[in-house]
Coordinates of C-alpha atoms in Angstrom, one line a residue:
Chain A
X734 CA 0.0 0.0 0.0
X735 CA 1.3 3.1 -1.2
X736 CA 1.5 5.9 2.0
X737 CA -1.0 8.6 0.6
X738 CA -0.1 12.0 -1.8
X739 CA 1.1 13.9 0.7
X740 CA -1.3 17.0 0.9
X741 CA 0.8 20.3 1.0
X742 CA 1.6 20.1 4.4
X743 CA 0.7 23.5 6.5
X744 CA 4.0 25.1 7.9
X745 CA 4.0 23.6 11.5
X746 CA 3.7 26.6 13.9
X747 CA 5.4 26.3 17.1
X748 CA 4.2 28.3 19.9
X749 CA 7.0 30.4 22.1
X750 CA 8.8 28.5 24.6
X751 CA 8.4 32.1 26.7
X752 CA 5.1 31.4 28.7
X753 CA 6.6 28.1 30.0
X754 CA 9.6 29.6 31.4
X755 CA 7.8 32.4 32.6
X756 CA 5.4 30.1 34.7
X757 CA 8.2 28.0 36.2
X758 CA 10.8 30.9 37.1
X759 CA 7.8 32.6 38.9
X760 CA 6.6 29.2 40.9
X761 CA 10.4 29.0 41.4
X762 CA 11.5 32.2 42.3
X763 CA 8.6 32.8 44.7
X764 CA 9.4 29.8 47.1
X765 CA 12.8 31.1 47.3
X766 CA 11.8 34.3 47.9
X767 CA 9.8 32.8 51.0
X768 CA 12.7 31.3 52.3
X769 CA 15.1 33.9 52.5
X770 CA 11.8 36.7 53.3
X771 CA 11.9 34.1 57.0
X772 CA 15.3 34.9 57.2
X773 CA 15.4 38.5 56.7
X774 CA 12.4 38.6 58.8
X775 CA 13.8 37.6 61.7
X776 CA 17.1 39.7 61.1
X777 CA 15.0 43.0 61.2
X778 CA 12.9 41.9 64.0
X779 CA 16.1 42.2 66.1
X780 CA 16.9 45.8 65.4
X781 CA 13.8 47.3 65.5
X782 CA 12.9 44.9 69.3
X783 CA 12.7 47.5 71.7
X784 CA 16.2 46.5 72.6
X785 CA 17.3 45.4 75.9
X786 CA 20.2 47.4 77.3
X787 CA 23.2 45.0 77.8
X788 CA 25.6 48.1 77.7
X789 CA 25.3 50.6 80.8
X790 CA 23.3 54.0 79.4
X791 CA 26.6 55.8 79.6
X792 CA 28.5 53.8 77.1
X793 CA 25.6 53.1 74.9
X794 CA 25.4 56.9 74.9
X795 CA 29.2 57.4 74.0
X796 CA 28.7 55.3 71.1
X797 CA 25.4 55.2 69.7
X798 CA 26.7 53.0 66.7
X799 CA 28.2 50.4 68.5
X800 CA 25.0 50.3 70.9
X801 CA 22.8 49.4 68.1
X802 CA 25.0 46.1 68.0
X803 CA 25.2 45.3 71.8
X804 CA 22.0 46.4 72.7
X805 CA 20.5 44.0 70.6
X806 CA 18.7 40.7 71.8
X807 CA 21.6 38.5 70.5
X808 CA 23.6 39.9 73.1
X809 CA 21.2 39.8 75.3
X810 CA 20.4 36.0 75.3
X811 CA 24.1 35.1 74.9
X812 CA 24.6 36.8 78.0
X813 CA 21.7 34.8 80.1
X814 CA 23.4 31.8 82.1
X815 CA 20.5 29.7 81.0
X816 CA 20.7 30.2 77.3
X817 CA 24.6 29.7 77.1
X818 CA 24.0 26.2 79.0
X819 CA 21.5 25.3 76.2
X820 CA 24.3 26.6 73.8
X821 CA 26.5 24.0 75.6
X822 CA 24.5 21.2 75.6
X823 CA 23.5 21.6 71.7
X824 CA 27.0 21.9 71.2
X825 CA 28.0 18.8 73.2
X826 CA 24.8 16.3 72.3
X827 CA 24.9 17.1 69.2
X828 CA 28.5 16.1 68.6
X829 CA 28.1 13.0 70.3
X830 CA 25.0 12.5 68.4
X831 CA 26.6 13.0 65.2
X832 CA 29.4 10.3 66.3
X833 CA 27.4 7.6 67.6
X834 CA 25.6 7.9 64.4
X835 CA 28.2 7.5 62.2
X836 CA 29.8 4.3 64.0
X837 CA 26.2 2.9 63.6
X838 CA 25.6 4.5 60.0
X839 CA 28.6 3.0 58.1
X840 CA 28.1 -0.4 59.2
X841 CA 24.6 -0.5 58.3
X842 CA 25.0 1.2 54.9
X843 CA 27.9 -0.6 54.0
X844 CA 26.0 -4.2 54.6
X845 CA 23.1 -3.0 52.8
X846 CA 24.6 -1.4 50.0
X847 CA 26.9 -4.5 49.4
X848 CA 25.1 -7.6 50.5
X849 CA 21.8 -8.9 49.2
X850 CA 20.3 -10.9 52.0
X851 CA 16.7 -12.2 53.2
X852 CA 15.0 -9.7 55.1
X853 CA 17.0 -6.9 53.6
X854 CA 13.9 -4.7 51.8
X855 CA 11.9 -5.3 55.8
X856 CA 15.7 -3.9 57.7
X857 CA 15.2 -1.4 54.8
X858 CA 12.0 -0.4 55.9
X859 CA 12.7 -0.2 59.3
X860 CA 15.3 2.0 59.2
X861 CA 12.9 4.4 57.4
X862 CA 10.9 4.6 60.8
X863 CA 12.6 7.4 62.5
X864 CA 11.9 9.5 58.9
X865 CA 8.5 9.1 58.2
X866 CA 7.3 8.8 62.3
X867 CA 5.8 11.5 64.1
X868 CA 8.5 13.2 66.0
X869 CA 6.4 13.3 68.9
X870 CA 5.5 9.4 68.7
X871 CA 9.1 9.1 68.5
X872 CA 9.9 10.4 71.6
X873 CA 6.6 8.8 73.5
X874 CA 8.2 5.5 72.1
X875 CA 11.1 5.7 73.8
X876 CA 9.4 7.3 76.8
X877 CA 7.1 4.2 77.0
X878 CA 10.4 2.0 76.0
X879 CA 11.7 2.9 79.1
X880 CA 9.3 1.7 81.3
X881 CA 9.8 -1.5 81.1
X882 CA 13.6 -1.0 81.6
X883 CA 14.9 -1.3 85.4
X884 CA 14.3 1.6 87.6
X885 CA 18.0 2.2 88.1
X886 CA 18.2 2.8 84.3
X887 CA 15.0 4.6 83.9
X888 CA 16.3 7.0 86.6
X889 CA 19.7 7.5 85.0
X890 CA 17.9 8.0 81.6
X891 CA 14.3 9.6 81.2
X892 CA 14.3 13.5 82.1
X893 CA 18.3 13.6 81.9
X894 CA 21.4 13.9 79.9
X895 CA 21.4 10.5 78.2
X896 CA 17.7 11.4 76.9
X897 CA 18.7 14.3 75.2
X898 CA 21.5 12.7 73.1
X899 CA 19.4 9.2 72.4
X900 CA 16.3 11.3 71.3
X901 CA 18.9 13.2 69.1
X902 CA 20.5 9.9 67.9
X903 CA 16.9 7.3 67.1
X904 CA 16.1 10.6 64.2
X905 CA 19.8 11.7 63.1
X906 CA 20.9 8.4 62.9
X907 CA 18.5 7.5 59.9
X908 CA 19.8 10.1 58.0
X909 CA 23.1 9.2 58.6
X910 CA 21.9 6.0 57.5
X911 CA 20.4 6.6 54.2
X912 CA 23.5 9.1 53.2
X913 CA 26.4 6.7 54.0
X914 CA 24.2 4.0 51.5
X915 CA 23.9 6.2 49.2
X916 CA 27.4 7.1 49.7
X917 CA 28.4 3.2 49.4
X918 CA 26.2 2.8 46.1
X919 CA 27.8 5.0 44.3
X920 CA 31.3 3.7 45.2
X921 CA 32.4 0.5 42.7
X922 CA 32.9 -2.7 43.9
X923 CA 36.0 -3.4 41.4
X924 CA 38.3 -1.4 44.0
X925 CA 37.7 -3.5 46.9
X926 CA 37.7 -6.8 44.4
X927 CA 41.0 -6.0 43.2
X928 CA 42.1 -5.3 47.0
X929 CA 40.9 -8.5 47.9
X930 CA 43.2 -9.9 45.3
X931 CA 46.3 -8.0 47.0
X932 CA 45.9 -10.1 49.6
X933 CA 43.5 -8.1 52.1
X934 CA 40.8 -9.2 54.2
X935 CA 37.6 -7.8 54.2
X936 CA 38.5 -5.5 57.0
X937 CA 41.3 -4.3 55.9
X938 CA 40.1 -3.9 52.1
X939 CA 37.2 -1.7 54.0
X940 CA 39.4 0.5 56.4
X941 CA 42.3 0.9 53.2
X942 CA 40.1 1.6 50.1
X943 CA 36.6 2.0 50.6
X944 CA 36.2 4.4 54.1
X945 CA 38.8 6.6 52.3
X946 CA 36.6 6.5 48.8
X947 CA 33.7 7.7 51.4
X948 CA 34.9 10.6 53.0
X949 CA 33.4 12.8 51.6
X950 CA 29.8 10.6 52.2
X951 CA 30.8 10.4 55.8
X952 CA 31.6 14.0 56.1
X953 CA 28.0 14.9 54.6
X954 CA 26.5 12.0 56.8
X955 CA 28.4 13.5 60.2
X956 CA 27.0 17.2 59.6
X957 CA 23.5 16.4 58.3
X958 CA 22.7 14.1 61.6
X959 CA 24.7 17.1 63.8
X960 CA 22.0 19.6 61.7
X961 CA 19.1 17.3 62.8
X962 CA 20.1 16.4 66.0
X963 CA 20.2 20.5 66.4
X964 CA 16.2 21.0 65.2
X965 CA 15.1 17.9 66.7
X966 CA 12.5 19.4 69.7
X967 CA 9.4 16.8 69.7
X968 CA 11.0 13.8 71.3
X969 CA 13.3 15.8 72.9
X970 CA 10.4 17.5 74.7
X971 CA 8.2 14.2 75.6
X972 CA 11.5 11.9 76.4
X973 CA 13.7 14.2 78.1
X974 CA 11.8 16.9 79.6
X975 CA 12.0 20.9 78.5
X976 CA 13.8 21.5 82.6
X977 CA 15.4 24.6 82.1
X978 CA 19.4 24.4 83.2
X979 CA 19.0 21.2 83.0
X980 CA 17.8 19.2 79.7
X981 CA 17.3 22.7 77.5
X982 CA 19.0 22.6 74.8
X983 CA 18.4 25.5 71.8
X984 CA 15.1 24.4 70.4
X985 CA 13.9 23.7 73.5
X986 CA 15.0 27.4 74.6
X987 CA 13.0 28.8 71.9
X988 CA 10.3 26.6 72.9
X989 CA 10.3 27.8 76.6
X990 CA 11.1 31.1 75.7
X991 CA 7.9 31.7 73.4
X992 CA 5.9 29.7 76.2
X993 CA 6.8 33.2 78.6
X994 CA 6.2 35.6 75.6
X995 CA 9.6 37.1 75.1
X996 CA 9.6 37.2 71.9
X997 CA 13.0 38.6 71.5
X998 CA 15.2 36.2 73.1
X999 CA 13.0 33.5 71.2
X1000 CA 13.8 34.9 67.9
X1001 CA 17.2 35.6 69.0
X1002 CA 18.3 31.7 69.7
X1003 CA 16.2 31.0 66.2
X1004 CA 19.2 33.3 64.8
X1005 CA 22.0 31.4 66.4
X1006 CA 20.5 28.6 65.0
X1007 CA 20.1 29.5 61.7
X1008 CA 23.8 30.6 61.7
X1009 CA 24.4 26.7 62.4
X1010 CA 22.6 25.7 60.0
X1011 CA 23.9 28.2 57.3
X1012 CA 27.7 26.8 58.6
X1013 CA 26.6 23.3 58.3
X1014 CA 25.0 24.0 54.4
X1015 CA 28.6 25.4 54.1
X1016 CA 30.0 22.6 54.7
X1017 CA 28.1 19.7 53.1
X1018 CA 28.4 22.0 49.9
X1019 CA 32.5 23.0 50.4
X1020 CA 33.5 19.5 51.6
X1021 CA 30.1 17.2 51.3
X1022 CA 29.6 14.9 48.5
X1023 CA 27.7 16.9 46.2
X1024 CA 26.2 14.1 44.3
X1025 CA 24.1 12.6 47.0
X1026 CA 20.5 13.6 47.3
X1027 CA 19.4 14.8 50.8
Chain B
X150 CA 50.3 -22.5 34.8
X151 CA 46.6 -22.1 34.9
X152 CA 44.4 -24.8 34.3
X153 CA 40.5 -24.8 34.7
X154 CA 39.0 -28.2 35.1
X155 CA 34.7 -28.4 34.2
X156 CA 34.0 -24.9 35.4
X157 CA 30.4 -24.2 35.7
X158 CA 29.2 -20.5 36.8
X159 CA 25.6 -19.0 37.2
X160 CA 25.5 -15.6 37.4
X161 CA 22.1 -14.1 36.9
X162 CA 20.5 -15.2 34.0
X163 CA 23.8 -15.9 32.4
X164 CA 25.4 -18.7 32.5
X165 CA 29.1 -21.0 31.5
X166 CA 29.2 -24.5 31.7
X167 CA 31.7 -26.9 32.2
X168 CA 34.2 -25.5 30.6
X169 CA 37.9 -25.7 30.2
X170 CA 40.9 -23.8 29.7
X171 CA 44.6 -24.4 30.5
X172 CA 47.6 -22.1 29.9
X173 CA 51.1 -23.8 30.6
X174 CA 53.4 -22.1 32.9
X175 CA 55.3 -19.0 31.8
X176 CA 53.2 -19.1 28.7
X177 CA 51.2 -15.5 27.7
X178 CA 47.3 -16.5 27.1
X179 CA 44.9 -14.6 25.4
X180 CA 41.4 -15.6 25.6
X181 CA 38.9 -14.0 22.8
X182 CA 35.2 -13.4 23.1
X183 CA 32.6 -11.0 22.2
X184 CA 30.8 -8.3 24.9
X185 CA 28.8 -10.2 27.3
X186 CA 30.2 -13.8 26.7
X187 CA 31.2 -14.4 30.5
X188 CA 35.0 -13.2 30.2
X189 CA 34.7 -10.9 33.2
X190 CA 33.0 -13.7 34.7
X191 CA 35.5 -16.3 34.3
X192 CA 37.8 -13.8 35.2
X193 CA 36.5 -13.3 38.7
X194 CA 36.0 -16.9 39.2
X195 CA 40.1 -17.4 38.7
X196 CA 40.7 -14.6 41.5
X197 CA 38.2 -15.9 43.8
X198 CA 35.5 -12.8 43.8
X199 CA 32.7 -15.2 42.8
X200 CA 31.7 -18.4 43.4
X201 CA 31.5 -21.1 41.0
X202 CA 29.1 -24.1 41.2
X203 CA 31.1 -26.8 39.8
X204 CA 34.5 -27.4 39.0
X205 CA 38.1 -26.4 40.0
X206 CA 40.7 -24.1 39.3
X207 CA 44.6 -24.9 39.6
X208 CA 47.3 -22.0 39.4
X209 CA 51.1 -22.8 39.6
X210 CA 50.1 -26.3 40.6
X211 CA 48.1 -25.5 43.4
X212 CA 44.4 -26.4 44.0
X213 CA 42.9 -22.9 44.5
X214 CA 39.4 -23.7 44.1
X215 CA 38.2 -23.3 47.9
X216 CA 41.4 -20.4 48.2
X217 CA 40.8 -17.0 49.6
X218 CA 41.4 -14.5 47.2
X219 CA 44.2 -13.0 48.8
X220 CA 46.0 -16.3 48.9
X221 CA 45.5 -17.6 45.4
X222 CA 48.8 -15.5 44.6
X223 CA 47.0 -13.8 41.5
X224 CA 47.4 -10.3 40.1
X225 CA 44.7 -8.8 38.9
X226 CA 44.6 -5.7 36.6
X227 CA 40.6 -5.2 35.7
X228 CA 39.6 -3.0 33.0
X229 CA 40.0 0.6 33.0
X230 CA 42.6 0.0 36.3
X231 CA 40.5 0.5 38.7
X232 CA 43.0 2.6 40.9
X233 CA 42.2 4.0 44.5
X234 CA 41.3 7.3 44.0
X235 CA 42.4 8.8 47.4
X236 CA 46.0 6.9 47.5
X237 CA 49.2 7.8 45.6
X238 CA 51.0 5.7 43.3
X239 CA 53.6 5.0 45.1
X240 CA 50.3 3.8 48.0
X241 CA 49.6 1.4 45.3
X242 CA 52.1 -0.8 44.9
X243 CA 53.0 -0.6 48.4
X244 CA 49.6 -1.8 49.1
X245 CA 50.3 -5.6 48.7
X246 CA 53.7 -5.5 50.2
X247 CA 52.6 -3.8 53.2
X248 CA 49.6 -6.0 53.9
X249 CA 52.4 -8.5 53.8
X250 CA 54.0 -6.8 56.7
X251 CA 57.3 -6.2 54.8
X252 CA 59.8 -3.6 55.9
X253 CA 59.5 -0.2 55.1
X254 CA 63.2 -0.1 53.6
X255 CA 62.1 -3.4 52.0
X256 CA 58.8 -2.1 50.3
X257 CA 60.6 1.0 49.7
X258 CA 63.1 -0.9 47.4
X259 CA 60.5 -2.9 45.9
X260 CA 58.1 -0.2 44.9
X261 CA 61.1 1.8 43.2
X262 CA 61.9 -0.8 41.1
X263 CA 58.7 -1.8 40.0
X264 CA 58.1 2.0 38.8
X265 CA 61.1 1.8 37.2
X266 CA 60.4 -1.1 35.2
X267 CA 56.9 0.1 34.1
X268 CA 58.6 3.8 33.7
X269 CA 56.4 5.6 36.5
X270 CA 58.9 7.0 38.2
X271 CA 57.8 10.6 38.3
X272 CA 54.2 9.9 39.1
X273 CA 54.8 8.3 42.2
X274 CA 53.4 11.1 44.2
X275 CA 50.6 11.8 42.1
X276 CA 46.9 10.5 42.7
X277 CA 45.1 8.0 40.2
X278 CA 42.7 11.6 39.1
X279 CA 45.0 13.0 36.3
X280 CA 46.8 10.3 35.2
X281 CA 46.1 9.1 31.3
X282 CA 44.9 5.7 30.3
X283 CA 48.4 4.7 29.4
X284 CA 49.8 5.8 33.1
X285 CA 46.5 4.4 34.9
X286 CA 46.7 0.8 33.3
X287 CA 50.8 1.0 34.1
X288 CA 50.0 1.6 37.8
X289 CA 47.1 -1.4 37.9
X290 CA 49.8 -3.5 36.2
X291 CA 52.5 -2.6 39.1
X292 CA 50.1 -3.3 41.9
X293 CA 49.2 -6.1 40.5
X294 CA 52.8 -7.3 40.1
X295 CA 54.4 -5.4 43.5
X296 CA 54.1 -9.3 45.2
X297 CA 55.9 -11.0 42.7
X298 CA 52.2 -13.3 41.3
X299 CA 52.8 -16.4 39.9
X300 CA 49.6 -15.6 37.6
X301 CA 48.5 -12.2 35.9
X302 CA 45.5 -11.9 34.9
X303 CA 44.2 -9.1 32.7
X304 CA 41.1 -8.0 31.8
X305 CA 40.7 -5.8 28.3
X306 CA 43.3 -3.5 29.7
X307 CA 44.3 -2.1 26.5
X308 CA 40.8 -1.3 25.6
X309 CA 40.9 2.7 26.0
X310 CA 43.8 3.9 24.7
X311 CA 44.8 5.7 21.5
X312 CA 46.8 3.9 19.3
X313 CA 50.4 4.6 20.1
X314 CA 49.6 4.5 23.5
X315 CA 48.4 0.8 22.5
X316 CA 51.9 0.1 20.8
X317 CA 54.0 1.0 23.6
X318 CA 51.8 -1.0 26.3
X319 CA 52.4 -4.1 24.1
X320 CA 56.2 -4.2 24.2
X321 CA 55.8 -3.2 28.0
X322 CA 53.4 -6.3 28.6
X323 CA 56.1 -8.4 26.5
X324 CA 59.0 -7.6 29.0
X325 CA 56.6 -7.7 31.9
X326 CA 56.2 -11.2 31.4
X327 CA 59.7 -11.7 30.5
X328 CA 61.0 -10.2 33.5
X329 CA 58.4 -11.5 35.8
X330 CA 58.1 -15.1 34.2
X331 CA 54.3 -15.4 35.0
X332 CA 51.7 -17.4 33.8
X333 CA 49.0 -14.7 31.7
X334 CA 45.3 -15.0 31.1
X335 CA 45.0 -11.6 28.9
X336 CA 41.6 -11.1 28.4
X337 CA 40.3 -9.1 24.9
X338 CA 38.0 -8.4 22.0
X339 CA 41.1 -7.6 20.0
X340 CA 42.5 -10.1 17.1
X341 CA 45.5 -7.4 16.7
X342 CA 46.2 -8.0 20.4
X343 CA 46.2 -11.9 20.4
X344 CA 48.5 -11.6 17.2
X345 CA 51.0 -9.0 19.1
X346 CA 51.0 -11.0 22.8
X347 CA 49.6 -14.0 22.7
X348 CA 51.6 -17.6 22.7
X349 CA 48.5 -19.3 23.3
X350 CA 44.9 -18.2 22.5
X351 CA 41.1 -19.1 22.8
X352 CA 38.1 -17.9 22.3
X353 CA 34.7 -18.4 24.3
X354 CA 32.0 -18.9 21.8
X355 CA 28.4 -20.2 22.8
X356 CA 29.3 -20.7 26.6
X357 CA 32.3 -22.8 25.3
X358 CA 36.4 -22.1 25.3
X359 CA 37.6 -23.5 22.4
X360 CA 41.2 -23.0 21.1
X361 CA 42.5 -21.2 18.3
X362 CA 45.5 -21.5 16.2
X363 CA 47.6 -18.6 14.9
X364 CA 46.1 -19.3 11.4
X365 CA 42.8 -19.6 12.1
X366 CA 43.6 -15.8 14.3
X367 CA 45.5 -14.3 11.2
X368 CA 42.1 -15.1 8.6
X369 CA 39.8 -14.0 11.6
X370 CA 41.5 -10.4 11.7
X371 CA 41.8 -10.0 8.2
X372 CA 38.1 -11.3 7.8
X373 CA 37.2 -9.0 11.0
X374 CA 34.8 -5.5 10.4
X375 CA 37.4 -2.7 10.9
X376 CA 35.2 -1.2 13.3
X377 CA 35.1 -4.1 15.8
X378 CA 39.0 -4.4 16.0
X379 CA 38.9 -0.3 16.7
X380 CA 36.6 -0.6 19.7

């Protein structure tokens, strides 16, 4: 069959390619603007807070410019004993945190990025939990966990120290988790094969060629469980208590702060926090591995 | 000498059965076969990275089969080198030795002469990222040969380099062998390789290993579609 005359085909006419980049640079460029809007939001709200005078009148009055930077809330909540013991602790539990979960995280994501196995898609699954839970069910879990563990251990653990850096650890740690995988996926197998053949052991063809390959995997997986170990606030708040001096660490500070209405000194540790954050993005982007998705 | 006695691999949906290959000691092998007929596979199998189902493998006389691979005494130079990205060169064909618990002076000695004989002397303190194919494959080769291997085994490791490069890596693999008097499996799609290298050569065809004479190599190239032997 012979394809038919070919009418005199009508010029196709394309339409612009305009409109559509139009429509998605707007949707786009409005969610950033959102984001940094928060930001800037919360940088203005500190210099126009009737500001708390850290500085005596007398020196604020000899230099008026400098004032505007001392008398400011910052200053004023890094100068409150409770607030730089919150600054401590965050500092401290997250750091362990970030630790424990990388001596659990590159274990697990090495064995399941290597080794196919029965029950490997359910240990897959499970590891998910900490991600897709509600952070306050989280920390009820472990609140309700620990009941049935020996008063002695209870004692030692609900309400105190060891709370704050577990309730950190059960959520960062499945980040961690999912980045070293990733991380170990994207590494070929041929390098530790050909170690193998050199006459290493597992271990060592681990600890020589692949940890090294990973660096920049573990690096990423270290600061994104320190970043989340900093915002976590639900489980902290059911599992170790919001005890001022005691169990506060920044997010909980906001929290209690906003609880008595100052405003200020809220919005002031949100700042400190967002410069720890903005370091950590720093980081992960200078150092991270770049090609793993978050 | 390598000898493979009934070797029967599954690997996925592909597999080789029962078959057989033998390469007589000191003697350079080249075994043939087109993409995806199990060379990588057999390959592995001979270092010890996968597990066969049936069979045995001897090398230099000794049983291997249930061997470790770090004690089947095999070099191993897989395609494209497959060099450690974060170590030096002079890391890499320390590597074996130091595993081995040798003496720094010892390994020191060692790893100098091995880049003089593959003529890497000034990249020892260079990382794997900007060397060329020619360098990356002459590294591979020394850390594969730093433990003095009674078997080499190489898998298409001429396969991406430009031409001249390709000339010079042949006469280098020549005097390796020479110097090193080890038993070769060189693995390859390339009839001009198997001419240039090979004292004894097969060719896998159907999930078989059949041999193949020099003749029967010489009509093959000249019968072979230019663009085949270029890849």
């Amino acid at each position: 069959m012979k394809t038919p005359p070919s009418k005199t085909n009508p010029p196709l006419h394309i339409r612009s390619d305009v409109p559509f980049y139009v429509a998605f640079i707007i949707i786009s460029s409005t969610y950033l603007l959102l984001l940094l809007a928060m930001l800037l939001a919360d940088a203005s709200y500190m210099f126009q807070e009737d500001s708390p005078a850290v500085a005596s009148p007398e020196w604020s009055a000899a230099h008026p410019w400098l004032a505007v930077f001392v008398n400011n809330p910052i200053v004023a909540a890094l100068s409150d004993d409770n607030i730089q013991y919150s600054i401590v602790l965050s500092l401290v539990s997250c750091t362990i945190t970030a630790i424990l979960s990388l001596i659990v995280a590159i274990p697990v994501g090495y064995l399941l990025s290597r080794h196919q196995f029965f029950g490997r898609n359910f240990i897959d699954a499970v590891l998910d939990i900490p991600i897709v839970l509600p952070p306050l069910v989280v920390g009820l879990s472990l609140l309700i966990l620990f009941q049935y563990a020996p008063v002695a251990i209870r004692e030692q653990v609900v309400y105190q120290l060891p709370a704050v850096v577990l309730a950190q650890f059960v959520v960062a740690c499945a980040f961690a988790v999912r980045t070293m995988r990733a991380t170990f996926d994207l590494i070929d197998t041929r390098r530790e094969k050909v170690a193998l053949t050199l006459g290493c052991n597992q271990a060592q063809a681990f600890f020589r060629v692949v940890l090294p390959e990973a660096r920049a995997g573990v690096l990423t997986a270290g600061t994104l469980a320190w970043a989340r170990a900093l915002g976590e606030f639900g489980p902290l708040l059911v599992f170790a208590g919001a005890t001022r001096g005691k169990t506060e660490v920044l997010s909980t500070t906001v929290f209690l702060e906003l609880s008595i209405g100052d405003l200020g000194a809220a919005v002031a540790v949100s700042l400190i926090m967002i410069m720890a954050a903005a370091a950590v993005l720093i980081v992960i982007r200078t150092w991270g591995a770049n090609k793993l998705t978050l | 000498m390598i000898t493979v006695e009934n070797l029967t691999i599954q690997s996925g949906d592909f597999r080789l059965e029962e078959i057989s290959l033998h390469i007589p000691t000191g003697e350079y092998g080249v075994l043939m076969g087109q993409t995806g007929s199990g060379k990588t596979t057999l390959v592995e199998c001979l270092c010890g990275l996968r597990s066969l189902e049936k069979g045995r493998i001897e090398l230099a006389g000794q049983d291997v089969t249930e061997l470790r691979p770090g004690e089947r005494n095999i070099g191993y130079v897989p395609q494209d080198g497959a060099l450690f990205p974060m170590m030096t060169v002079r890391s890499h064909l320390a590597l074996p030795l130091s595993i081995r618990k040798w003496k720094p002076a010892d390994i020191t000695h060692r790893t100098d002469e091995m880049a003089q004989m593959l003529g890497i002397e000034h990249l020892l303190d260079r990382l794997p990222g900007k060397l060329s194919g020619g360098e990356i494959q002459r590294v591979a080769l020394g850390r594969a040969l730093a433990f003095s291997p009674t078997t080499l085994v190489l898998d298409e490791p001429l396969s991406a380099m430009d031409d001249q490069t390709r000339e010079q890596m042949y006469q280098l693999l020549k005097n390796v062998q020479e110097w090193t008097q080890a038993t070769v499996l060189h693995i390859t799609h390339s009839y001009r390789e198997a001419r240039e290298l090979a004292d004894c050569q097969f060719e896998i065809r159907q999930g078989r290993i059949e041999p193949v004479t020099q003749l029967e190599n010489e009509q093959a190239e000249n019968t072979s579609v230019h663009g085949m032997e270029e890849k």
